[in-house]
CSV table of C-alpha atoms and ligand atoms in Angstrom, one decimal:
chain,number,residue,atom,x,y,z
Y,1,UNK,CA,-0.3,-0.4,0.1
Y,2,UNK,CA,1.3,3.8,-0.8
Y,3,UNK,CA,0.8,6.5,1.2
Y,4,UNK,CA,-0.6,8.7,-1.3
Y,5,UNK,CA,-3.6,10.5,-1.2
Y,6,UNK,CA,-6.3,11.9,-4.1
Y,7,UNK,CA,-6.2,15.0,-2.6
Y,8,UNK,CA,-8.4,17.1,-5.4
Y,9,UNK,CA,-9.2,15.4,-9.0
Y,10,UNK,CA,-12.3,17.8,-11.0
Y,11,UNK,CA,-13.0,16.7,-14.6
Y,12,UNK,CA,-14.7,17.1,-17.8
Y,13,UNK,CA,-14.7,18.5,-21.7
Y,14,UNK,CA,-12.9,21.2,-22.9
Y,15,UNK,CA,-12.9,23.8,-25.8
Y,16,UNK,CA,-16.8,22.3,-26.6
Y,17,UNK,CA,-17.0,24.3,-30.0
Y,18,UNK,CA,-20.6,26.0,-29.8
Y,19,UNK,CA,-23.5,28.2,-32.4
Y,20,UNK,CA,-26.6,29.0,-31.5
Y,21,UNK,CA,-28.7,31.4,-34.9
Y,22,UNK,CA,-31.5,33.1,-33.4
Y,23,UNK,CA,-34.5,33.1,-36.1
Y,24,UNK,CA,-36.1,36.4,-35.6
Y,25,UNK,CA,-40.1,36.9,-36.8
Y,26,UNK,CA,-39.1,39.9,-39.0
Y,27,UNK,CA,-36.6,38.3,-41.3
Y,28,UNK,CA,-33.3,39.5,-39.4
Y,29,UNK,CA,-30.9,37.0,-37.4
Y,30,UNK,CA,-28.8,36.9,-34.5
Y,31,UNK,CA,-25.4,34.4,-34.1
Y,32,UNK,CA,-23.8,33.1,-30.8
Y,33,UNK,CA,-20.9,31.4,-31.5
Y,34,UNK,CA,-18.4,29.8,-28.7
Y,35,UNK,CA,-16.0,27.8,-27.0
Y,36,UNK,CA,-18.0,25.7,-23.3
Y,37,UNK,CA,-16.0,24.1,-21.7
Y,38,UNK,CA,-17.1,21.5,-17.9
Y,39,UNK,CA,-15.7,20.8,-15.4
Y,40,UNK,CA,-17.4,18.5,-12.1
Y,41,UNK,CA,-15.8,17.7,-9.1
Y,42,UNK,CA,-17.3,15.3,-6.3
Y,43,UNK,CA,-17.8,12.1,-5.4
Y,44,UNK,CA,-16.0,10.5,-7.4
Y,45,UNK,CA,-12.3,9.6,-6.2
Y,46,UNK,CA,-12.6,6.1,-7.3
Y,47,UNK,CA,-12.5,6.3,-10.2
Y,48,UNK,CA,-9.0,7.3,-9.2
Y,49,UNK,CA,-7.6,4.8,-6.5
Y,50,UNK,CA,-10.0,2.0,-7.5
Y,51,UNK,CA,-10.5,1.5,-11.3
Y,52,UNK,CA,-14.3,2.8,-10.4
Y,53,UNK,CA,-16.2,4.5,-13.6
Y,54,UNK,CA,-19.7,4.2,-11.5
Y,55,UNK,CA,-19.9,8.3,-10.5
Y,56,UNK,CA,-18.9,9.4,-14.0
Y,57,UNK,CA,-20.6,11.0,-16.3
Y,58,UNK,CA,-19.1,10.9,-19.8
Y,59,UNK,CA,-17.0,14.1,-20.9
Y,60,UNK,CA,-19.0,12.4,-23.0
Y,61,UNK,CA,-22.1,13.0,-22.3
Y,62,UNK,CA,-20.8,16.3,-20.8
Y,63,UNK,CA,-20.2,17.5,-24.9
Y,64,UNK,CA,-24.2,16.3,-25.1
Y,65,UNK,CA,-25.6,18.8,-22.6
Y,66,UNK,CA,-23.6,21.3,-23.3
Y,67,UNK,CA,-25.6,21.0,-27.1
Y,68,UNK,CA,-28.9,19.9,-25.5
Y,69,UNK,CA,-28.6,22.7,-22.8
Y,70,UNK,CA,-28.5,25.7,-25.7
Y,71,UNK,CA,-30.7,24.7,-28.5
Y,72,UNK,CA,-33.6,24.1,-25.3
Y,73,UNK,CA,-31.8,27.7,-23.3
Y,74,UNK,CA,-30.7,31.3,-23.7
Y,75,UNK,CA,-27.0,31.2,-24.5
Y,76,UNK,CA,-26.9,35.5,-24.3
Y,77,UNK,CA,-26.2,36.4,-21.5
Y,78,UNK,CA,-22.7,34.1,-20.7
Y,79,UNK,CA,-23.4,34.3,-17.8
Y,80,UNK,CA,-26.9,33.2,-17.7
Y,81,UNK,CA,-25.8,30.1,-20.3
Y,82,UNK,CA,-23.4,28.9,-17.8
Y,83,UNK,CA,-25.4,29.0,-14.4
Y,84,UNK,CA,-27.8,27.2,-16.4
Y,85,UNK,CA,-25.0,24.3,-17.7
Y,86,UNK,CA,-23.3,24.6,-13.9
Y,87,UNK,CA,-26.7,24.4,-12.0
Y,88,UNK,CA,-27.8,21.4,-14.8
Y,89,UNK,CA,-24.9,19.2,-13.2
Y,90,UNK,CA,-25.3,19.9,-9.4
Y,91,UNK,CA,-29.0,19.3,-9.5
Y,92,UNK,CA,-29.2,16.2,-12.2
Y,93,UNK,CA,-26.1,14.7,-10.8
Y,94,UNK,CA,-26.1,14.7,-6.4
Y,95,UNK,CA,-23.1,12.3,-6.0
Y,96,UNK,CA,-21.4,16.4,-7.5
Y,97,UNK,CA,-21.3,19.0,-5.6
Y,98,UNK,CA,-19.6,21.4,-7.8
Y,99,UNK,CA,-19.9,21.7,-11.3
Y,100,UNK,CA,-17.4,25.3,-13.8
Y,101,UNK,CA,-18.5,25.4,-16.4
Y,102,UNK,CA,-16.2,28.1,-18.8
Y,103,UNK,CA,-17.5,30.0,-21.5
Y,104,UNK,CA,-15.3,32.6,-24.3
Y,105,UNK,CA,-18.0,34.2,-27.2
Y,106,UNK,CA,-16.3,34.4,-30.0
Y,107,UNK,CA,-17.2,38.1,-31.5
Y,108,UNK,CA,-19.5,38.1,-34.5
Y,109,UNK,CA,-20.6,41.8,-35.3
Y,110,UNK,CA,-23.3,42.4,-37.4
Y,111,UNK,CA,-21.9,43.4,-41.0
Y,112,UNK,CA,-23.1,47.2,-42.3
Y,113,UNK,CA,-24.0,46.8,-45.9
Y,114,UNK,CA,-25.2,50.2,-47.8
Y,115,UNK,CA,-25.5,52.1,-45.0
Y,116,UNK,CA,-27.8,49.4,-43.0
Y,117,UNK,CA,-27.0,46.3,-40.5
Y,118,UNK,CA,-27.0,43.4,-43.0
Y,119,UNK,CA,-30.1,40.7,-41.1
Y,120,UNK,CA,-28.0,38.0,-42.2
Y,121,UNK,CA,-24.2,38.9,-42.3
Y,122,UNK,CA,-21.5,39.5,-39.7
Y,123,UNK,CA,-17.4,39.8,-38.9
Y,124,UNK,CA,-15.1,38.9,-37.2
Y,125,UNK,CA,-14.3,42.6,-35.9
Y,126,UNK,CA,-11.5,42.3,-32.9
Y,127,UNK,CA,-10.3,39.2,-31.5
Y,128,UNK,CA,-10.8,40.1,-27.9
Y,129,UNK,CA,-12.6,37.3,-26.4
Y,130,UNK,CA,-15.6,38.2,-24.1
Y,131,UNK,CA,-15.3,35.4,-21.3
Y,132,UNK,CA,-17.5,33.7,-18.3
Y,133,UNK,CA,-16.6,31.6,-15.6
Y,134,UNK,CA,-19.1,30.1,-12.7
Y,135,UNK,CA,-18.9,27.6,-9.9
Y,136,UNK,CA,-23.0,25.7,-9.2
Y,137,UNK,CA,-21.5,24.5,-5.5
Y,138,UNK,CA,-24.4,22.3,-4.1
Y,139,UNK,CA,-25.9,24.2,-0.9
Y,140,UNK,CA,-23.3,27.7,-1.0
Y,141,UNK,CA,-24.6,29.4,-4.2
Y,142,UNK,CA,-23.3,30.4,-7.8
Y,143,UNK,CA,-20.7,32.2,-8.1
Y,144,UNK,CA,-19.8,34.0,-11.2
Y,145,UNK,CA,-17.2,36.1,-12.8
Y,146,UNK,CA,-17.3,37.9,-16.0
Y,147,UNK,CA,-14.4,39.1,-17.8
Y,148,UNK,CA,-12.5,40.4,-21.3
Y,149,UNK,CA,-9.1,38.6,-22.7
Y,150,UNK,CA,-6.6,39.5,-26.2
Y,151,UNK,CA,-7.8,43.0,-26.0
Y,152,UNK,CA,-4.8,44.5,-27.4
Y,153,UNK,CA,-3.9,48.4,-27.4
Y,154,UNK,CA,-1.0,50.8,-28.0
Y,155,UNK,CA,-1.2,54.0,-27.6
Y,156,UNK,CA,2.3,56.7,-29.4
Y,157,UNK,CA,2.1,59.3,-26.5
Y,158,UNK,CA,0.1,60.4,-23.1
Y,159,UNK,CA,2.4,57.8,-20.9
Y,160,UNK,CA,5.1,58.2,-19.1
Y,161,UNK,CA,7.9,56.5,-15.9
Y,162,UNK,CA,10.1,57.6,-13.3
Y,163,UNK,CA,10.4,58.4,-10.3
Y,164,UNK,CA,10.3,54.8,-9.9
Y,165,UNK,CA,14.0,52.7,-7.3
Y,166,UNK,CA,16.9,53.2,-8.4
Y,167,UNK,CA,19.7,51.8,-7.9
Y,168,UNK,CA,22.8,49.6,-9.4
Y,169,UNK,CA,21.1,46.7,-11.3
Y,170,UNK,CA,18.7,49.9,-12.6
Y,171,UNK,CA,19.8,50.6,-16.8
Y,172,UNK,CA,16.3,51.9,-17.2
Y,173,UNK,CA,16.3,55.5,-18.1
Y,174,UNK,CA,13.0,58.1,-16.6
Y,175,UNK,CA,10.8,59.3,-19.8
Y,176,UNK,CA,7.7,61.6,-19.5
Y,177,UNK,CA,6.7,60.4,-22.5
Y,178,UNK,CA,6.6,55.7,-24.4
Y,179,UNK,CA,4.6,54.5,-26.4
Y,180,UNK,CA,2.0,52.1,-24.2
Y,181,UNK,CA,0.3,49.0,-26.1
Y,182,UNK,CA,-0.7,45.7,-23.5
Y,183,UNK,CA,-3.1,43.0,-24.4
Y,184,UNK,CA,-5.7,43.9,-21.5
Y,185,UNK,CA,-7.1,40.5,-19.4
Y,186,UNK,CA,-10.0,42.4,-17.5
Y,187,UNK,CA,-12.3,40.2,-14.7
Y,188,UNK,CA,-15.0,40.9,-12.6
Y,189,UNK,CA,-16.7,39.6,-9.4
Y,190,UNK,CA,-21.0,39.6,-8.8
Y,191,UNK,CA,-21.4,38.6,-5.5
Y,192,UNK,CA,-22.3,35.8,-4.8
Y,193,UNK,CA,-26.1,34.1,-6.9
Y,194,UNK,CA,-27.8,32.3,-4.2
Y,195,UNK,CA,-29.5,30.3,-6.4
Y,196,UNK,CA,-30.5,30.2,-10.8
Y,197,UNK,CA,-33.4,32.4,-10.3
Y,198,UNK,CA,-30.7,35.0,-9.0
Y,199,UNK,CA,-29.2,34.6,-12.0
Y,200,UNK,CA,-32.3,35.0,-13.4
Y,201,UNK,CA,-33.6,38.0,-12.7
Y,202,UNK,CA,-30.5,39.4,-12.5
Y,203,UNK,CA,-29.7,38.8,-16.2
Y,204,UNK,CA,-29.8,42.2,-17.7
Y,205,UNK,CA,-27.0,43.9,-15.6
Y,206,UNK,CA,-24.6,41.5,-17.2
Y,207,UNK,CA,-24.4,43.3,-20.8
Y,208,UNK,CA,-24.2,46.2,-19.7
Y,209,UNK,CA,-21.7,45.8,-17.2
Y,210,UNK,CA,-19.2,44.1,-20.0
Y,211,UNK,CA,-20.2,47.5,-22.2
Y,212,UNK,CA,-19.3,49.5,-19.6
Y,213,UNK,CA,-15.8,47.6,-18.1
Y,214,UNK,CA,-14.6,47.3,-22.4
Y,215,UNK,CA,-15.5,51.3,-23.0
Y,216,UNK,CA,-13.8,52.4,-19.2
Y,217,UNK,CA,-10.5,50.4,-20.2
Y,218,UNK,CA,-10.3,51.8,-23.6
Y,219,UNK,CA,-11.3,55.2,-22.7
Y,220,UNK,CA,-9.2,55.3,-19.6
Y,221,UNK,CA,-6.3,54.0,-21.3
Y,222,UNK,CA,-6.5,56.2,-24.2
Y,223,UNK,CA,-7.8,59.5,-21.9
Y,224,UNK,CA,-5.1,59.4,-19.0
Y,225,UNK,CA,-1.3,60.8,-19.1
Y,226,UNK,CA,-0.6,57.2,-17.5
Y,227,UNK,CA,1.6,57.5,-15.3
Y,228,UNK,CA,2.8,53.1,-14.9
Y,229,UNK,CA,0.5,51.0,-15.9
Y,230,UNK,CA,-0.4,50.0,-12.6
Y,231,UNK,CA,-2.2,53.3,-11.7
Y,232,UNK,CA,-4.4,53.6,-15.5
Y,233,UNK,CA,-5.5,49.8,-14.3
Y,234,UNK,CA,-6.3,51.2,-10.2
Y,235,UNK,CA,-8.2,53.5,-12.5
Y,236,UNK,CA,-10.5,51.2,-14.9
Y,237,UNK,CA,-10.9,48.9,-11.5
Y,238,UNK,CA,-12.0,52.0,-8.8
Y,239,UNK,CA,-14.0,53.1,-12.4
Y,240,UNK,CA,-15.3,49.1,-12.9
Y,241,UNK,CA,-16.5,48.9,-9.6
Y,242,UNK,CA,-18.2,52.4,-9.5
Y,243,UNK,CA,-20.1,51.6,-11.7
Y,244,UNK,CA,-22.0,48.4,-11.5
Y,245,UNK,CA,-22.7,47.7,-7.5
Y,246,UNK,CA,-23.4,43.9,-8.2
Y,247,UNK,CA,-19.7,44.2,-8.8
Y,248,UNK,CA,-17.9,43.3,-5.4
Y,249,UNK,CA,-14.5,43.4,-6.8
Y,250,UNK,CA,-12.0,43.5,-10.3
Y,251,UNK,CA,-8.9,42.1,-11.8
Y,252,UNK,CA,-6.3,43.2,-15.1
Y,253,UNK,CA,-3.5,41.4,-16.0
Y,254,UNK,CA,-1.9,43.3,-18.4
Y,255,UNK,CA,1.7,42.9,-19.8
Y,256,UNK,CA,4.0,46.0,-20.9
Y,257,UNK,CA,4.9,45.0,-24.7
Y,258,UNK,CA,7.9,47.4,-25.5
Y,259,UNK,CA,8.9,49.7,-28.2
Y,260,UNK,CA,12.1,49.6,-28.0
Y,261,UNK,CA,13.4,53.2,-28.6
Y,262,UNK,CA,16.7,51.7,-32.0
Y,263,UNK,CA,19.5,53.7,-32.6
Y,264,UNK,CA,20.5,55.1,-36.0
Y,265,UNK,CA,23.5,57.6,-34.7
Y,266,UNK,CA,26.3,55.4,-36.9
Y,267,UNK,CA,23.9,55.5,-40.3
Y,268,UNK,CA,24.8,58.8,-41.3
Y,269,UNK,CA,24.2,61.0,-38.2
Y,270,UNK,CA,20.8,59.8,-38.2
Y,271,UNK,CA,18.6,61.4,-35.3
Y,272,UNK,CA,15.9,58.6,-33.9
Y,273,UNK,CA,16.3,58.5,-30.3
Y,274,UNK,CA,14.3,61.0,-28.2
Y,275,UNK,CA,12.6,63.9,-29.1
Y,276,UNK,CA,13.2,62.3,-33.2
Y,277,UNK,CA,12.4,58.6,-32.4
Y,278,UNK,CA,10.5,58.4,-34.9
Y,279,UNK,CA,11.1,53.8,-36.8
Y,280,UNK,CA,11.1,52.3,-33.2
Y,281,UNK,CA,12.0,48.0,-32.2
Y,282,UNK,CA,8.8,46.4,-31.1
Y,283,UNK,CA,9.9,43.4,-28.4
Y,284,UNK,CA,7.8,40.1,-28.2
Y,285,UNK,CA,9.6,39.3,-25.4
Y,286,UNK,CA,10.5,40.2,-22.6
Y,287,UNK,CA,7.3,41.8,-21.2
Y,288,UNK,CA,6.1,43.4,-17.8
Y,289,UNK,CA,3.4,41.9,-16.4
Y,290,UNK,CA,1.4,44.0,-14.1
Y,291,UNK,CA,-2.2,42.1,-12.1
Y,292,UNK,CA,-4.4,43.8,-9.6
Y,293,UNK,CA,-7.5,42.9,-8.0
Y,294,UNK,CA,-9.8,45.9,-6.4
Y,295,UNK,CA,-12.4,44.8,-4.1
Y,296,UNK,CA,-15.1,46.4,-2.8
Y,297,UNK,CA,-14.4,46.6,0.8
Y,298,UNK,CA,-16.6,43.9,2.6
Y,299,UNK,CA,-17.8,41.3,0.3
Y,300,UNK,CA,-16.1,38.3,-1.2
Y,301,UNK,CA,-17.5,36.7,-4.2
Y,302,UNK,CA,-15.9,32.9,-4.6
Y,303,UNK,CA,-16.7,29.7,-4.2
W,1,URC,O1,4.9,51.4,-16.3
W,1,URC,C1,5.1,50.5,-15.5
W,1,URC,N1,6.0,50.2,-14.9
W,1,URC,C2,6.4,49.6,-14.6
W,1,URC,O2,7.0,49.1,-13.0
W,1,URC,C3,7.4,48.7,-15.0
W,1,URC,N2,8.9,48.8,-14.6
W,1,URC,C4,9.3,49.2,-16.6
W,1,URC,O3,11.0,48.3,-16.7
W,1,URC,N3,8.6,49.8,-16.8
W,1,URC,C5,7.6,50.1,-16.1
W,1,URC,N4,6.1,50.5,-16.8
């Protein structure tokens, strides 16, 4: 006998891609494309430790369930769909204690053709994704984290970085004018929902919060004369907390995608540094990585 114990186990189906069309009475159509992951936890250890699969809801069954739930229920807002799917698992399988459902929504924005919204044609107008992470836990409720990933932004001025700690390892010169570029990963945690009915009742808040968070992120990035990525992300988080009362905490994870000046003075004395800098070298790596969580006082939203 070994003295090993299975201290954590969860399993499910990842990267389930699905698409749903809505055909409206006026002959227009709307579409949603998403990628879904479901992961289950509960009294399932025997599958790992005793080769007994009796408690295992096959990952293929989880894929089929995602399709059936998408057929039978709304897929929008994605927070509601994630909650419906997660709650389904703990309602249907009494030995499952927790269901995690992650949804990634891919942009299909309606085309404008001849100056009018087209009834059934769409374009991918950005690689940023709307994401949802939902956990339904038996006896506890439903936790939801909404977010944005992959929103790539750059400003060519209006960013500074100076006043930082300096010692013998420091080489970075201070700057009052630099390029700032990042790929935004933002998340906001909703206060715990007691039941699925609670999520259904509040479903109107999710699309508005996503629109507000995206707008706040873009407008703050553009408008602020940024003293640091740190300060900029804090201002974004504060505004989201102020705008969305049901959100308890906001998280940002921002890579600092550097653009280096290139000294071209070796070529006929070309001036390409400081105020004369025009041609830069974008860096793939390494990158800064700046993260924060900003919490409303006295709240907790994670299961
Ligand atoms: O906004 C910034 N924050 C930092 O912590 C940092 N460090 C660095 O080298 N450049 C920057 N920029």
